[in-house]
Short mmCIF file of C-alpha atoms in Angstrom, two decimals:
data_model
loop_
_atom_site.label_atom_id
_atom_site.label_comp_id
_atom_site.label_asym_id
_atom_site.label_seq_id
_atom_site.Cartn_x
_atom_site.Cartn_y
_atom_site.Cartn_z
CA MET J 264 2.68 48.54 -0.37
CA ASP J 265 6.41 47.59 -0.31
CA GLY J 266 8.20 50.46 -2.04
CA GLY J 267 5.16 52.66 -2.69
CA LYS J 268 3.75 52.24 -5.98
CA TRP J 269 0.44 53.91 -6.94
CA GLY J 270 -2.31 51.66 -8.27
CA SER J 271 -4.85 52.11 -11.21
CA SER J 272 -7.42 53.47 -8.81
CA SER J 273 -5.45 56.17 -7.51
CA GLU J 274 -6.41 59.66 -8.46
CA SER J 275 -4.30 61.41 -6.00
CA PHE J 276 -0.76 62.02 -5.14
CA LEU J 277 0.53 62.62 -1.65
CA GLY J 278 3.09 65.61 -0.94
CA GLY J 279 4.85 66.57 2.02
CA GLN J 280 8.27 64.92 1.91
CA SER J 281 10.02 67.95 1.71
CA VAL J 282 11.72 69.38 5.00
CA ALA J 283 9.74 72.72 4.53
CA ASN J 284 6.23 71.88 5.54
CA GLN J 285 4.35 70.70 8.66
CA ASN J 286 1.46 69.36 6.90
CA SER J 287 0.81 66.43 4.33
CA GLU J 288 -1.35 67.14 1.50
CA SER J 289 -3.32 64.98 -0.96
CA PRO J 290 -3.74 66.76 -4.27
CA ASN J 291 -5.76 65.56 -7.26
CA ILE J 292 -3.51 64.64 -10.13
CA GLN J 293 -5.97 65.85 -12.74
CA ASP J 294 -6.48 69.30 -11.60
CA GLY J 295 -3.94 69.99 -8.88
CA LYS J 296 -6.56 70.75 -6.26
CA THR J 297 -6.00 69.67 -2.73
CA LEU J 298 -8.50 66.98 -1.75
CA GLN J 299 -7.30 66.41 1.83
CA LEU J 300 -4.73 68.24 4.36
CA PHE J 301 -3.64 66.49 7.29
CA LYS J 302 -2.32 68.69 10.12
CA GLY J 303 -0.88 67.83 13.39
CA HIS J 304 3.04 67.70 13.27
CA SER J 305 4.97 70.45 15.01
CA GLY J 306 7.84 70.11 12.75
CA PRO J 307 8.52 69.46 8.94
CA VAL J 308 7.30 66.21 7.40
CA THR J 309 10.17 64.23 6.10
CA SER J 310 8.46 61.07 4.96
CA ILE J 311 5.17 59.35 3.97
CA GLN J 312 3.96 55.83 3.54
CA ILE J 313 0.53 54.35 2.89
CA TYR J 314 -0.76 51.25 4.30
CA ASN J 315 -4.13 50.05 3.46
CA ASN J 316 -6.39 53.00 4.23
CA PHE J 317 -3.99 54.76 6.36
CA LEU J 318 -1.35 57.55 5.75
CA ILE J 319 1.69 57.31 7.74
CA THR J 320 3.95 60.30 8.45
CA GLY J 321 7.37 60.88 10.11
CA SER J 322 8.63 64.33 11.12
CA TRP J 323 11.26 66.49 12.65
CA ASP J 324 9.13 66.58 15.70
CA LYS J 325 10.45 62.92 16.32
CA THR J 326 6.90 61.40 16.01
CA ILE J 327 5.14 58.99 13.63
CA LYS J 328 1.55 59.59 13.17
CA ILE J 329 -1.16 57.53 11.56
CA TRP J 330 -3.97 58.95 9.66
CA ASP J 331 -7.17 57.44 8.44
CA THR J 332 -7.54 58.71 4.85
CA THR J 333 -11.38 58.15 4.79
CA THR J 334 -12.29 60.37 8.02
CA LYS J 335 -8.97 62.27 8.14
CA GLU J 336 -8.92 61.50 11.85
CA LEU J 337 -5.51 60.86 13.66
CA VAL J 338 -5.77 57.24 14.78
CA SER J 339 -2.05 56.79 16.32
CA ASP J 340 0.64 59.03 17.39
CA THR J 341 3.95 57.50 18.54
CA ASP J 342 6.85 59.32 20.11
CA ALA J 343 9.21 57.29 17.75
CA HIS J 344 12.79 58.58 18.13
CA ILE J 345 15.03 60.85 20.11
CA ASP J 346 16.00 62.79 17.04
CA PHE J 347 14.41 63.76 13.77
CA VAL J 348 12.59 60.97 11.87
CA LYS J 349 14.27 60.80 8.31
CA CYS J 350 12.67 58.01 6.74
CA LEU J 351 9.78 55.43 6.83
CA LEU J 352 9.11 52.06 4.85
CA VAL J 353 6.07 49.84 5.21
CA ILE J 354 6.63 46.07 4.76
CA SER J 355 2.88 44.97 4.41
CA SER J 356 3.73 41.41 3.97
CA LEU J 357 5.38 41.34 7.48
CA GLU J 358 2.77 43.92 8.94
CA ILE J 359 5.65 46.16 10.12
CA LEU J 360 6.86 49.70 9.82
CA VAL J 361 10.51 50.57 9.68
CA SER J 362 11.88 54.10 10.62
CA GLY J 363 15.21 55.66 10.38
CA SER J 364 16.38 58.72 12.31
CA SER J 365 18.96 61.20 12.99
CA ASP J 366 19.52 59.36 16.04
CA LYS J 367 21.29 56.71 14.04
CA THR J 368 18.99 53.90 14.98
CA ILE J 369 16.49 51.91 13.00
CA ARG J 370 13.21 50.81 14.66
CA ILE J 371 10.73 48.20 13.93
CA TRP J 372 7.07 48.78 14.56
CA ASP J 373 4.02 46.47 14.69
CA LEU J 374 1.33 47.74 12.29
CA ARG J 375 -1.33 45.75 13.84
CA PHE J 376 -2.13 48.81 16.16
CA GLN J 377 -5.20 49.82 18.00
CA SER J 378 -6.85 53.03 17.39
CA LYS J 379 -5.72 55.91 19.51
CA ALA J 380 -2.85 53.83 20.90
CA PRO J 381 0.83 54.36 19.89
CA LEU J 382 2.56 51.96 17.87
CA ARG J 383 4.19 49.01 19.56
CA LEU J 384 8.03 48.89 19.33
CA LEU J 385 9.32 45.33 18.16
CA HIS J 386 13.09 46.04 17.75
CA VAL J 387 15.86 48.57 17.79
CA ALA J 388 18.95 48.36 15.49
CA SER J 389 21.89 50.48 16.26
CA GLY J 390 24.47 49.63 13.68
CA HIS J 391 24.80 52.99 11.99
CA THR J 392 27.35 55.59 13.06
CA ARG J 393 25.47 58.62 11.42
CA PRO J 394 21.94 59.64 10.50
CA VAL J 395 19.85 56.94 8.64
CA GLU J 396 18.59 58.64 5.46
CA CYS J 397 16.76 55.88 3.62
CA LEU J 398 15.57 52.46 3.72
CA ALA J 399 14.52 49.54 1.07
CA TYR J 400 13.38 45.81 1.23
CA ASP J 401 13.77 43.03 -0.78
CA PRO J 402 11.13 40.46 -0.18
CA GLN J 403 12.48 37.56 -2.06
CA ARG J 404 15.95 37.68 0.02
CA GLU J 405 14.15 39.05 3.26
CA GLU J 406 16.71 41.69 3.40
CA LEU J 407 16.45 45.28 4.55
CA TYR J 408 18.91 47.85 3.20
CA SER J 409 19.59 51.33 4.95
CA GLY J 410 21.80 54.17 4.01
CA ASP J 411 23.22 56.77 6.09
CA SER J 412 24.82 60.15 5.62
CA MET J 413 28.27 59.00 5.75
CA GLY J 414 27.67 56.90 2.45
CA ARG J 415 27.32 53.46 4.27
CA ILE J 416 24.61 50.97 3.27
CA LYS J 417 23.85 48.25 5.64
CA ILE J 418 22.23 44.84 4.74
CA TRP J 419 20.12 43.43 7.46
CA LYS J 420 18.23 39.95 7.62
CA LEU J 421 14.80 40.69 8.60
CA GLU J 422 12.46 37.97 10.16
CA ARG J 423 9.17 37.96 12.13
CA ASP J 424 8.38 35.39 14.42
CA GLU J 425 5.42 33.02 13.47
CA ASP J 426 3.31 34.41 16.32
CA ALA J 427 4.33 38.07 15.26
CA SER J 428 5.17 38.90 18.68
CA THR J 429 8.65 39.84 17.92
CA CYS J 430 10.90 40.78 14.92
CA ARG J 431 14.58 39.84 14.59
CA ILE J 432 17.13 41.96 12.58
CA THR J 433 20.61 40.89 12.24
CA VAL J 434 23.35 42.62 10.12
CA LEU J 435 24.51 40.64 7.10
CA GLY J 436 27.09 43.06 5.64
CA GLU J 437 28.04 46.66 4.82
CA ASN J 438 28.71 48.52 1.52
CA GLN J 439 30.59 51.87 1.39
CA ARG J 440 30.96 52.47 -2.33
CA HIS J 441 29.64 55.95 -2.11
CA ARG J 442 31.94 58.78 -0.68
CA THR J 443 29.08 60.64 0.87
CA GLY J 444 25.56 60.48 2.02
CA VAL J 445 23.00 57.98 0.55
CA ASN J 446 19.77 59.71 -0.36
CA GLU J 447 17.69 57.03 -1.67
CA LEU J 448 17.57 53.22 -2.05
CA VAL J 449 15.49 51.32 -4.45
CA SER J 450 15.51 47.31 -4.55
CA THR J 451 14.93 45.24 -7.56
CA ARG J 452 15.07 41.61 -8.35
CA ASP J 453 18.46 41.75 -9.62
CA GLY J 454 20.10 44.21 -7.17
CA LEU J 455 19.94 47.43 -5.09
CA TRP J 456 19.88 51.12 -6.79
CA SER J 457 21.33 53.83 -4.60
CA ALA J 458 21.54 57.62 -5.12
CA SER J 459 23.96 59.85 -3.34
CA THR J 460 25.27 63.35 -2.70
CA ASP J 461 28.67 62.11 -4.21
CA CYS J 462 26.87 62.87 -7.92
CA THR J 463 26.48 59.08 -8.45
CA VAL J 464 23.77 56.45 -8.93
CA ILE J 465 25.12 53.01 -8.25
CA PHE J 466 23.52 49.63 -9.24
CA HIS J 467 24.77 46.90 -6.78
CA ARG J 468 24.14 43.65 -8.55
CA HIS J 469 23.50 40.35 -6.64
CA ALA J 470 24.99 38.29 -9.33
CA SER J 471 28.26 40.47 -9.30
CA PRO J 472 28.48 42.47 -5.99
CA GLU J 473 32.20 43.24 -6.78
CA GLN J 474 31.31 44.95 -10.14
CA PRO J 475 28.81 47.69 -9.46
CA VAL J 476 27.48 49.76 -12.24
CA ILE J 477 28.00 53.54 -11.39
CA ILE J 478 26.25 56.33 -13.36
CA LYS J 479 27.75 59.80 -12.77
CA HIS J 480 26.02 63.00 -12.67
CA GLU J 481 27.27 66.60 -12.52
CA HIS J 482 25.53 67.25 -9.33
CA PRO J 483 24.33 65.41 -6.15
CA VAL J 484 21.49 62.90 -6.88
CA LYS J 485 18.66 63.40 -4.49
CA CYS J 486 16.07 60.72 -5.66
CA ILE J 487 15.46 57.92 -8.22
CA SER J 488 12.64 55.92 -9.56
CA LEU J 489 12.57 52.88 -11.83
CA LEU J 490 10.09 51.87 -14.37
CA PRO J 491 9.72 48.66 -16.20
CA VAL J 492 8.27 49.25 -19.67
CA GLN J 493 7.60 46.82 -22.52
CA GLU J 494 8.66 43.19 -21.70
CA SER J 495 12.39 43.63 -20.98
CA ASP J 496 13.00 47.35 -20.83
CA MET J 497 13.58 49.34 -17.63
CA LEU J 498 13.85 53.24 -17.52
CA LEU J 499 15.72 54.99 -14.57
CA PHE J 500 14.53 58.52 -13.50
CA THR J 501 16.95 60.56 -11.34
CA GLY J 502 16.58 63.97 -9.71
CA SER J 503 19.77 66.02 -9.49
CA GLN J 504 19.24 69.68 -8.65
CA GLU J 505 16.48 71.17 -10.88
CA LYS J 506 16.82 68.35 -13.58
CA ILE J 507 15.12 65.05 -14.19
CA HIS J 508 17.65 62.73 -16.08
CA THR J 509 16.01 59.60 -18.00
CA PHE J 510 18.30 56.64 -18.72
CA ASP J 511 17.73 53.40 -20.56
CA VAL J 512 19.07 50.64 -18.04
CA SER J 513 17.53 47.61 -19.84
CA THR J 514 20.83 46.21 -20.27
CA VAL J 515 22.58 47.57 -17.27
CA GLY J 516 25.65 45.62 -16.39
CA HIS J 517 26.17 44.19 -20.02
CA GLU J 518 25.99 47.33 -22.05
CA GLU J 519 26.62 51.17 -21.56
CA VAL J 520 23.74 52.86 -19.63
CA GLU J 521 22.22 55.31 -22.20
CA LEU J 522 21.13 58.86 -21.25
CA LEU J 523 17.78 59.22 -23.10
CA GLY J 524 16.99 62.93 -21.90
CA GLN J 525 17.64 65.71 -19.37
CA THR J 526 14.84 67.91 -18.30
CA GLU J 527 14.90 71.34 -16.48
CA ALA J 528 11.96 70.24 -14.54
CA HIS J 529 11.78 72.84 -11.43
CA SER J 530 13.03 76.13 -10.41
CA LEU J 531 14.73 74.64 -7.16
CA ASP J 532 15.99 71.19 -6.22
CA ILE J 533 13.86 68.06 -6.87
CA ASN J 534 13.43 66.11 -3.82
CA SER J 535 11.03 63.14 -4.92
CA ILE J 536 10.13 61.36 -8.03
CA GLY J 537 7.04 59.32 -8.11
CA ILE J 538 5.17 56.92 -10.54
CA TRP J 539 1.36 57.34 -10.96
CA TYR J 540 0.07 54.27 -13.03
CA HIS J 541 -3.33 54.56 -14.65
CA GLY J 542 -3.85 51.75 -17.11
CA SER J 543 -3.55 48.14 -18.20
CA GLN J 544 -0.49 45.99 -17.30
CA SER J 545 1.16 43.44 -19.44
CA THR J 546 2.82 40.94 -17.16
CA HIS J 547 5.38 43.13 -15.13
CA ALA J 548 5.69 45.98 -17.43
CA TYR J 549 3.79 49.11 -17.98
CA ARG J 550 2.80 50.96 -21.30
CA GLN J 551 4.44 54.27 -21.66
CA GLN J 552 0.99 55.99 -22.43
CA ASP J 553 -0.30 54.77 -19.04
CA VAL J 554 2.03 56.12 -16.78
CA THR J 555 2.60 59.71 -15.40
CA ILE J 556 5.86 60.71 -13.75
CA ILE J 557 5.20 63.05 -10.83
CA THR J 558 7.99 65.42 -9.24
CA SER J 559 8.03 67.47 -5.99
CA SER J 560 10.68 70.24 -5.38
CA LEU J 561 11.79 72.78 -2.86
CA ASP J 562 10.06 75.35 -5.22
CA GLY J 563 6.86 74.11 -3.50
CA MET J 564 5.40 72.55 -6.57
CA LEU J 565 4.11 69.13 -7.92
CA ARG J 566 4.69 68.64 -11.70
CA LYS J 567 3.48 65.73 -13.73
CA TRP J 568 5.31 64.49 -16.83
CA LYS J 569 4.39 62.03 -19.70
CA ILE J 570 7.54 59.90 -20.46
CA ASP J 571 7.68 61.35 -23.99
CA GLN J 572 7.92 64.72 -22.53
CA LEU J 573 11.02 63.54 -20.51
CA LEU J 574 12.49 62.14 -23.76
CA SER J 575 11.98 65.41 -25.67
CA PRO J 576 12.54 68.01 -23.05
CA GLN J 577 10.57 71.21 -23.33
CA PRO J 578 11.29 74.54 -21.43
CA VAL J 579 10.00 74.66 -17.88
CA PRO J 580 6.64 76.64 -17.74
CA ALA J 581 6.46 79.57 -15.34
CA PRO J 582 5.00 79.00 -12.08
CA SER J 583 1.17 79.52 -12.06
CA HIS J 584 1.06 80.80 -8.33
CA LYS J 585 2.68 83.24 -6.45
CA PRO J 586 6.29 82.78 -5.73
CA LEU J 587 7.07 81.17 -2.21
CA LYS J 588 8.43 83.35 0.46
CA GLN J 589 12.10 83.31 0.69
CA SER J 590 11.92 81.00 3.64
CA ILE J 591 8.99 78.85 4.66
CA LEU J 592 10.72 77.55 7.83
CA THR J 593 10.55 79.14 11.17
CA ARG J 594 13.41 80.51 12.87
CA ASP J 595 13.74 77.38 15.15
CA GLU J 596 13.43 75.17 12.09
CA GLU J 597 16.07 76.90 10.05
CA ARG J 598 18.38 76.74 13.22
CA GLU J 599 17.58 72.83 13.40
CA LEU J 600 18.14 72.42 9.77
CA GLU J 601 21.61 74.35 9.96
CA GLU J 602 22.61 72.21 12.94
CA LEU J 603 21.64 68.96 11.26
CA LEU J 604 23.62 69.67 8.07
CA GLU J 605 26.64 70.75 10.12
CA SER J 606 26.33 67.34 11.89
CA ASP J 607 26.10 65.38 8.63
#
């Protein structure tokens, strides 16, 4: 599952990418009830990936854990980095897992693991000088992209040997169009999208690398998601503070990007936007009525949205549960977070 799309058979959504929870939950999208709870990390869970029937999680406790989603059993536990695990990316075509960390390294792991054994390390790349925040992969170009807290995006050539025993990664170039940290990367056929704390989303076009498209926001942009609709249309969803912004980027690079709507979605910052697809697909596009947008937030809530709601924003409903405590981090975790933010 390169990039993390939900298939038509999915009835649940995995949460836990906020740095405020040591567990990973799988709630039912239809009624919001928790179907499964995976517990085992000793620090906040920062990243989640799905590979076949396995849930892969990365955490501030510096480990990568793999769970069997059928039995809920922990099947692999790896001491992965010497500092926080910040991001994970499954590249299923190469049977590898890529991890990025506050230790400024990118590590490549073999996903052909044996139960109860740690993952086998294939390669360590040390090109970044600041914590690695996000990852993306272009299977056509066989390029890996990594973004760090300084605003640098590195481009890597990623190859796995025929016997699959080793994996080679070499630097192809570097992009520093962002002034501050890169929070998310999304790769498409035509280029790379990046979201940053410098209040911008940038589209780096393969065809015109010296002419990026910059979409400005009033506040830092934490997350983005792209959705192809109709035959040639493309929607961009961005999470900036408590708002979801919806843009028409169908003609990006040729015409002005159009803001279609702004939605006050949560009471605290949005930290991820996912797409749940539950209908028929025409070629490479989706019908709007068959798509649900899922957002998670530091307010501890998951919310689901139809696209029409994001084009015609409505007031945010009051939370249906008791308010969260002022802090859901332990004192040690709060201190770690403060130290991390100061170092970034």
